[in-house]
């Protein structure tokens, strides 16, 4: 038996840390690290929810007899969704880091405070990086 | 308090602490390495919660691939290896960010604690094994799974297309 409050609190702490990382950091790569932590908070909640019987919290309140029945739930949705989220995160960080590299090649910096305008509005805009 | 809960709390504290260090450390490489510790501890958390396959995927994809990508990006953007105070924003920005972070965490915690209250669950190890997960993915979740593979291919092509250096265009300008 494990108490579900633990995973919930861990997810909240990770989400808070992720938001702090996204907002406080100046280096673009470190901002992406914050985004990863935020995605992992969602994963912890999904995995914790997959330990619930079919029907979720409502299913838990029913009698223990039905729990053994719901054991057969074929979709195990939480864990499959977690794997999907991990895949989406991998795709996201691939494209994100490619954009950061392009930014570095164009501006010679990845500091987000230096990149206040994009495209033609910037005085040092060039057609090709 | 059962043994599982003790292991869970240890891993959760390790994960949260290393996550906090990953977003506050003044050295970029340390940030990436604390991220390894955080994600590895999360893989342990998934194991405790009975999700073996998810833990393995977490180790392979996150600790294996994503962190290597991050370290490569840090190298390629010539991030300063030594201690740098330009990684964080100015103090007011950090203050605002911590207020926002605590607010997000607090609101989430309030909602979840209210919803879960005293819920305890039985961890079933066989539920997260490769067989049920594989059966689930290839029966009920087949369409999302195929869509994801298309998404991965698209992001692969996009990453190459975005980061491709257009040398033949600006060879005459030289490196600006």
Short mmCIF file of N, CA, C and O in Angstrom, two decimals, chain A residues 1-2 4 50-74, chain B residues 118-124 126-127:
data_model
loop_
_atom_site.label_atom_id
_atom_site.label_comp_id
_atom_site.label_asym_id
_atom_site.label_seq_id
_atom_site.Cartn_x
_atom_site.Cartn_y
_atom_site.Cartn_z
N UNK A 1 0.85 -1.20 0.00
CA UNK A 1 0.00 0.00 0.00
C UNK A 1 0.87 1.24 0.00
O UNK A 1 1.86 1.32 0.70
N UNK A 2 0.51 2.19 -0.78
CA UNK A 2 1.27 3.43 -0.79
C UNK A 2 0.27 4.59 -0.83
O UNK A 2 -0.80 4.48 -1.42
N UNK A 4 -1.23 8.01 -1.90
CA UNK A 4 -1.14 8.76 -3.16
C UNK A 4 -0.73 10.21 -2.96
O UNK A 4 -0.41 10.90 -3.91
N UNK A 50 -2.14 5.76 -12.60
CA UNK A 50 -2.28 4.43 -13.18
C UNK A 50 -2.33 3.35 -12.11
O UNK A 50 -2.70 2.22 -12.39
N UNK A 51 -1.94 3.70 -10.87
CA UNK A 51 -2.04 2.72 -9.80
C UNK A 51 -3.46 2.62 -9.26
O UNK A 51 -3.77 1.70 -8.52
N UNK A 52 -4.31 3.56 -9.63
CA UNK A 52 -5.71 3.50 -9.20
C UNK A 52 -6.43 2.40 -9.97
O UNK A 52 -6.04 2.07 -11.10
N UNK A 53 -7.47 1.82 -9.40
CA UNK A 53 -8.25 0.84 -10.15
C UNK A 53 -9.05 1.53 -11.24
O UNK A 53 -9.14 2.76 -11.28
N UNK A 54 -9.66 0.73 -12.12
CA UNK A 54 -10.46 1.30 -13.21
C UNK A 54 -11.56 2.14 -12.61
O UNK A 54 -12.16 1.79 -11.60
N UNK A 55 -11.82 3.29 -13.23
CA UNK A 55 -12.80 4.20 -12.66
C UNK A 55 -12.17 5.27 -11.80
O UNK A 55 -12.85 6.16 -11.33
N UNK A 56 -10.85 5.19 -11.58
CA UNK A 56 -10.15 6.25 -10.86
C UNK A 56 -10.58 6.32 -9.41
O UNK A 56 -10.85 5.31 -8.76
N UNK A 57 -10.63 7.55 -8.89
CA UNK A 57 -10.95 7.74 -7.48
C UNK A 57 -12.34 7.22 -7.16
O UNK A 57 -12.57 6.68 -6.08
N UNK A 58 -13.26 7.34 -8.12
CA UNK A 58 -14.61 6.84 -7.87
C UNK A 58 -14.59 5.32 -7.75
O UNK A 58 -15.29 4.75 -6.92
N UNK A 59 -13.75 4.67 -8.55
CA UNK A 59 -13.67 3.22 -8.50
C UNK A 59 -13.10 2.73 -7.18
O UNK A 59 -13.41 1.64 -6.71
N UNK A 60 -12.24 3.56 -6.57
CA UNK A 60 -11.61 3.17 -5.31
C UNK A 60 -12.62 3.13 -4.18
O UNK A 60 -12.49 2.35 -3.25
N UNK A 61 -13.66 3.99 -4.29
CA UNK A 61 -14.60 4.07 -3.18
C UNK A 61 -15.59 2.91 -3.19
O UNK A 61 -16.29 2.68 -2.20
N UNK A 62 -15.64 2.19 -4.32
CA UNK A 62 -16.52 1.02 -4.34
C UNK A 62 -15.91 -0.11 -3.52
O UNK A 62 -14.81 0.01 -3.01
N UNK A 63 -16.63 -1.19 -3.43
CA UNK A 63 -16.18 -2.26 -2.53
C UNK A 63 -14.91 -2.92 -3.06
O UNK A 63 -14.58 -2.84 -4.24
N UNK A 64 -14.20 -3.59 -2.16
CA UNK A 64 -12.95 -4.22 -2.54
C UNK A 64 -13.16 -5.36 -3.52
O UNK A 64 -12.23 -5.75 -4.23
N UNK A 65 -14.36 -5.90 -3.56
CA UNK A 65 -14.63 -7.01 -4.48
C UNK A 65 -14.50 -6.55 -5.92
O UNK A 65 -13.95 -7.24 -6.78
N UNK A 66 -14.98 -5.32 -6.18
CA UNK A 66 -14.93 -4.84 -7.55
C UNK A 66 -13.52 -4.47 -7.96
O UNK A 66 -13.20 -4.43 -9.14
N UNK A 67 -12.69 -4.17 -6.95
CA UNK A 67 -11.31 -3.81 -7.29
C UNK A 67 -10.60 -4.95 -7.99
O UNK A 67 -9.89 -4.75 -8.95
N UNK A 68 -10.81 -6.18 -7.46
CA UNK A 68 -10.13 -7.30 -8.08
C UNK A 68 -10.65 -7.52 -9.49
O UNK A 68 -9.95 -8.01 -10.36
N UNK A 69 -11.91 -7.10 -9.71
CA UNK A 69 -12.48 -7.24 -11.04
C UNK A 69 -11.82 -6.21 -11.99
O UNK A 69 -11.45 -6.55 -13.10
N UNK A 70 -11.68 -4.98 -11.48
CA UNK A 70 -11.14 -3.93 -12.34
C UNK A 70 -9.65 -4.11 -12.57
O UNK A 70 -9.03 -3.38 -13.32
N UNK A 71 -9.07 -5.06 -11.89
CA UNK A 71 -7.67 -5.42 -12.11
C UNK A 71 -7.42 -5.69 -13.60
O UNK A 71 -6.34 -5.46 -14.12
N UNK A 72 -8.46 -6.14 -14.29
CA UNK A 72 -8.29 -6.55 -15.68
C UNK A 72 -8.33 -5.39 -16.67
O UNK A 72 -8.37 -5.62 -17.86
N UNK A 73 -8.37 -4.18 -16.15
CA UNK A 73 -8.45 -3.02 -17.05
C UNK A 73 -7.38 -3.11 -18.13
O UNK A 73 -6.19 -3.10 -17.84
N UNK A 74 -7.77 -3.23 -19.39
CA UNK A 74 -6.79 -3.54 -20.43
C UNK A 74 -5.98 -2.33 -20.89
O UNK A 74 -4.97 -2.51 -21.56
N UNK B 118 -7.20 11.01 1.77
CA UNK B 118 -6.53 9.85 2.39
C UNK B 118 -6.40 8.66 1.48
O UNK B 118 -6.41 7.54 1.94
N UNK B 119 -6.30 8.88 0.16
CA UNK B 119 -6.33 7.74 -0.75
C UNK B 119 -5.04 6.93 -0.65
O UNK B 119 -3.95 7.47 -0.78
N UNK B 120 -5.19 5.63 -0.44
CA UNK B 120 -4.04 4.75 -0.56
C UNK B 120 -4.35 3.73 -1.65
O UNK B 120 -5.51 3.37 -1.86
N UNK B 121 -3.32 3.32 -2.36
CA UNK B 121 -3.52 2.34 -3.42
C UNK B 121 -2.57 1.18 -3.22
O UNK B 121 -1.52 1.31 -2.59
N UNK B 122 -2.97 0.07 -3.75
CA UNK B 122 -2.12 -1.13 -3.75
C UNK B 122 -1.23 -1.05 -4.98
O UNK B 122 -1.74 -0.89 -6.10
N UNK B 123 0.10 -1.13 -4.76
CA UNK B 123 0.98 -1.14 -5.93
C UNK B 123 1.05 -2.55 -6.47
O UNK B 123 1.37 -3.49 -5.75
N UNK B 124 0.72 -2.68 -7.75
CA UNK B 124 0.73 -4.01 -8.37
C UNK B 124 1.85 -4.06 -9.39
O UNK B 124 1.82 -3.37 -10.40
N UNK B 126 2.85 -6.32 -11.47
CA UNK B 126 2.69 -6.94 -12.79
C UNK B 126 1.95 -6.02 -13.74
O UNK B 126 1.89 -6.28 -14.93
N UNK B 127 1.36 -4.91 -13.22
CA UNK B 127 0.59 -4.05 -14.09
C UNK B 127 1.49 -3.24 -15.03
O UNK B 127 1.08 -2.88 -16.13
#
